[in-house]
Amino acid sequence: MPTPPPAPEPAREPAPTDLNEIERGLSRLTYLAGRARHHEHLKTATGLPLDRAAVAILRRLATRGGEAPRPGALAVRLSVEASHVARQLRHLEEHGYVARAPDPDDRRAQRVRLTDAGLAAIDRVREVSRRGVEEALADWSPEELREFATLFRRLVDDFAARSEKSVDVRPSA
């Protein structure tokens, strides 16, 4: 006697209105932050000759706590092709923002780190970005800002934990 097919999954309950609003808000914020016009303002205000991809790499390197990742690991963390990161790193190195060094665990590989100029550049980017946030939230009370900062940090931490737990970057043998 043949086995009957499995029963279909029950329909999921629709997401609560609050979750829909949060998702829409995050999508809109991501869109606004990633627009070319936003980057052009950032580029003009900082005076740095960096495209969006270069800024993303500098930001990622600055959040690594002094750890110098391999370019391939950096590509995985940024969810881009390794060749894309390699081109950007060459550009950043030519401008003195990053430096490469042999990987002490594998002399065939390299590690990349921010130089003093790279640290200064990312500080300028962060300052311009912070001023933009300050302007956008100028009408918020100190209590609202404090509460939002706490909840937003929690949101980002939860998203990061969920999205990065499956990224396993191991040195190649």
GROMACS .gro file of C-alpha atoms in nm:
model
  173
    1MET     CA    1   0.000   0.000   0.000
    2PRO     CA    2   0.154   0.339  -0.101
    3THR     CA    3   0.230   0.597   0.162
    4PRO     CA    4  -0.003   0.896   0.143
    5PRO     CA    5   0.162   1.233   0.068
    6PRO     CA    6   0.234   1.453   0.369
    7ALA     CA    7  -0.038   1.692   0.474
    8PRO     CA    8   0.016   2.050   0.354
    9GLU     CA    9   0.161   2.296   0.602
   10PRO     CA   10  -0.107   2.504   0.774
   11ALA     CA   11  -0.123   2.863   0.656
   12ARG     CA   12   0.078   3.100   0.873
   13GLU     CA   13  -0.093   3.372   1.063
   14PRO     CA   14  -0.037   3.713   0.907
   15ALA     CA   15   0.239   3.914   1.070
   16PRO     CA   16   0.115   4.162   1.325
   17THR     CA   17   0.072   4.518   1.204
   18ASP     CA   18   0.367   4.635   1.414
   19LEU     CA   19   0.600   4.387   1.244
   20ASN     CA   20   0.476   4.499   0.903
   21GLU     CA   21   0.545   4.861   0.994
   22ILE     CA   22   0.893   4.776   1.124
   23GLU     CA   23   0.976   4.584   0.806
   24ARG     CA   24   0.852   4.870   0.586
   25GLY     CA   25   1.046   5.123   0.791
   26LEU     CA   26   1.367   4.922   0.774
   27SER     CA   27   1.328   4.877   0.399
   28ARG     CA   28   1.273   5.249   0.349
   29LEU     CA   29   1.564   5.341   0.575
   30THR     CA   30   1.793   5.098   0.391
   31TYR     CA   31   1.686   5.247   0.059
   32LEU     CA   32   1.741   5.605   0.176
   33ALA     CA   33   2.082   5.527   0.328
   34GLY     CA   34   2.198   5.344   0.017
   35ARG     CA   35   2.094   5.601  -0.241
   36ALA     CA   36   2.361   5.751  -0.463
   37ARG     CA   37   2.250   6.101  -0.362
   38HIS     CA   38   2.315   6.017   0.003
   39HIS     CA   39   2.664   5.893  -0.083
   40GLU     CA   40   2.740   6.200  -0.295
   41HIS     CA   41   2.653   6.420   0.003
   42LEU     CA   42   2.878   6.208   0.226
   43LYS     CA   43   3.160   6.224  -0.030
   44THR     CA   44   3.131   6.602  -0.066
   45ALA     CA   45   3.103   6.665   0.309
   46THR     CA   46   3.405   6.448   0.392
   47GLY     CA   47   3.617   6.549   0.092
   48LEU     CA   48   3.713   6.185   0.045
   49PRO     CA   49   3.747   6.030  -0.302
   50LEU     CA   50   3.569   5.709  -0.202
   51ASP     CA   51   3.280   5.528  -0.365
   52ARG     CA   52   3.011   5.348  -0.166
   53ALA     CA   53   3.187   5.012  -0.180
   54ALA     CA   54   3.512   5.160  -0.047
   55VAL     CA   55   3.327   5.325   0.241
   56ALA     CA   56   3.157   4.993   0.323
   57ILE     CA   57   3.497   4.823   0.338
   58LEU     CA   58   3.645   5.095   0.559
   59ARG     CA   59   3.343   5.076   0.791
   60ARG     CA   60   3.375   4.698   0.815
   61LEU     CA   61   3.747   4.713   0.886
   62ALA     CA   62   3.687   4.978   1.153
   63THR     CA   63   3.439   4.752   1.334
   64ARG     CA   64   3.681   4.460   1.348
   65GLY     CA   65   3.843   4.581   1.671
   66GLY     CA   66   4.196   4.584   1.535
   67GLU     CA   67   4.162   4.239   1.381
   68ALA     CA   68   4.300   4.229   1.027
   69PRO     CA   69   4.088   3.992   0.818
   70ARG     CA   70   4.184   3.818   0.498
   71PRO     CA   71   4.032   3.978   0.188
   72GLY     CA   72   3.824   3.665   0.122
   73ALA     CA   73   3.676   3.675   0.471
   74LEU     CA   74   3.598   4.043   0.422
   75ALA     CA   75   3.414   3.960   0.099
   76VAL     CA   76   3.206   3.696   0.276
   77ARG     CA   77   3.115   3.939   0.556
   78LEU     CA   78   3.015   4.204   0.302
   79SER     CA   79   2.828   3.948   0.087
   80VAL     CA   80   3.016   4.044  -0.229
   81GLU     CA   81   3.250   3.869  -0.470
   82ALA     CA   82   3.614   3.839  -0.365
   83SER     CA   83   3.725   4.004  -0.691
   84HIS     CA   84   3.515   4.310  -0.603
   85VAL     CA   85   3.686   4.341  -0.264
   86ALA     CA   86   4.028   4.288  -0.425
   87ARG     CA   87   3.971   4.581  -0.664
   88GLN     CA   88   3.848   4.805  -0.382
   89LEU     CA   89   4.140   4.710  -0.159
   90ARG     CA   90   4.389   4.797  -0.437
   91HIS     CA   91   4.225   5.139  -0.468
   92LEU     CA   92   4.222   5.193  -0.091
   93GLU     CA   93   4.584   5.080  -0.065
   94GLU     CA   94   4.691   5.317  -0.346
   95HIS     CA   95   4.534   5.605  -0.152
   96GLY     CA   96   4.700   5.496   0.174
   97TYR     CA   97   4.380   5.397   0.359
   98VAL     CA   98   4.466   5.028   0.406
   99ALA     CA   99   4.780   4.817   0.426
  100ARG     CA  100   4.835   4.449   0.365
  101ALA     CA  101   5.061   4.219   0.559
  102PRO     CA  102   5.140   3.848   0.534
  103ASP     CA  103   4.907   3.626   0.734
  104PRO     CA  104   5.115   3.485   1.023
  105ASP     CA  105   4.915   3.160   1.000
  106ASP     CA  106   4.972   3.117   0.625
  107ARG     CA  107   5.246   3.318   0.454
  108ARG     CA  108   5.073   3.269   0.117
  109ALA     CA  109   4.772   3.468   0.237
  110GLN     CA  110   4.741   3.833   0.336
  111ARG     CA  111   4.565   4.027   0.606
  112VAL     CA  112   4.435   4.380   0.557
  113ARG     CA  113   4.414   4.658   0.815
  114LEU     CA  114   4.332   5.027   0.830
  115THR     CA  115   4.622   5.270   0.826
  116ASP     CA  116   4.620   5.594   1.025
  117ALA     CA  117   4.485   5.766   0.712
  118GLY     CA  118   4.211   5.501   0.689
  119LEU     CA  119   4.118   5.554   1.053
  120ALA     CA  120   4.104   5.930   0.997
  121ALA     CA  121   3.889   5.880   0.686
  122ILE     CA  122   3.639   5.657   0.862
  123ASP     CA  123   3.626   5.902   1.152
  124ARG     CA  124   3.527   6.175   0.901
  125VAL     CA  125   3.264   5.948   0.745
  126ARG     CA  126   3.121   5.866   1.088
  127GLU     CA  127   3.114   6.232   1.192
  128VAL     CA  128   2.926   6.338   0.878
  129SER     CA  129   2.686   6.045   0.921
  130ARG     CA  130   2.635   6.129   1.289
  131ARG     CA  131   2.553   6.489   1.200
  132GLY     CA  132   2.295   6.363   0.949
  133VAL     CA  133   2.131   6.150   1.217
  134GLU     CA  134   2.143   6.446   1.456
  135GLU     CA  135   1.963   6.665   1.201
  136ALA     CA  136   1.700   6.399   1.132
  137LEU     CA  137   1.629   6.348   1.503
  138ALA     CA  138   1.661   6.711   1.611
  139ASP     CA  139   1.301   6.725   1.736
  140TRP     CA  140   1.329   6.413   1.953
  141SER     CA  141   1.354   6.449   2.328
  142PRO     CA  142   1.658   6.315   2.514
  143GLU     CA  143   1.437   6.040   2.660
  144GLU     CA  144   1.311   5.939   2.315
  145LEU     CA  145   1.665   5.931   2.181
  146ARG     CA  146   1.786   5.719   2.474
  147GLU     CA  147   1.497   5.472   2.437
  148PHE     CA  148   1.540   5.454   2.060
  149ALA     CA  149   1.917   5.402   2.091
  150THR     CA  150   1.861   5.113   2.332
  151LEU     CA  151   1.597   4.947   2.116
  152PHE     CA  152   1.783   5.011   1.791
  153ARG     CA  153   2.106   4.862   1.932
  154ARG     CA  154   1.907   4.557   2.037
  155LEU     CA  155   1.749   4.530   1.692
  156VAL     CA  156   2.085   4.549   1.517
  157ASP     CA  157   2.243   4.300   1.757
  158ASP     CA  158   1.955   4.055   1.705
  159PHE     CA  159   1.972   4.092   1.327
  160ALA     CA  160   2.349   4.050   1.330
  161ALA     CA  161   2.332   3.741   1.549
  162ARG     CA  162   2.072   3.586   1.323
  163SER     CA  163   2.230   3.675   0.989
  164GLU     CA  164   2.592   3.611   1.078
  165LYS     CA  165   2.554   3.287   1.271
  166SER     CA  166   2.554   3.092   0.944
  167VAL     CA  167   2.864   3.269   0.807
  168ASP     CA  168   3.158   3.045   0.887
  169VAL     CA  169   3.483   3.189   0.759
  170ARG     CA  170   3.769   2.951   0.822
  171PRO     CA  171   4.126   2.989   0.697
  172SER     CA  172   4.190   2.772   0.395
  173ALA     CA  173   4.415   2.476   0.457
   0.00000   0.00000   0.00000
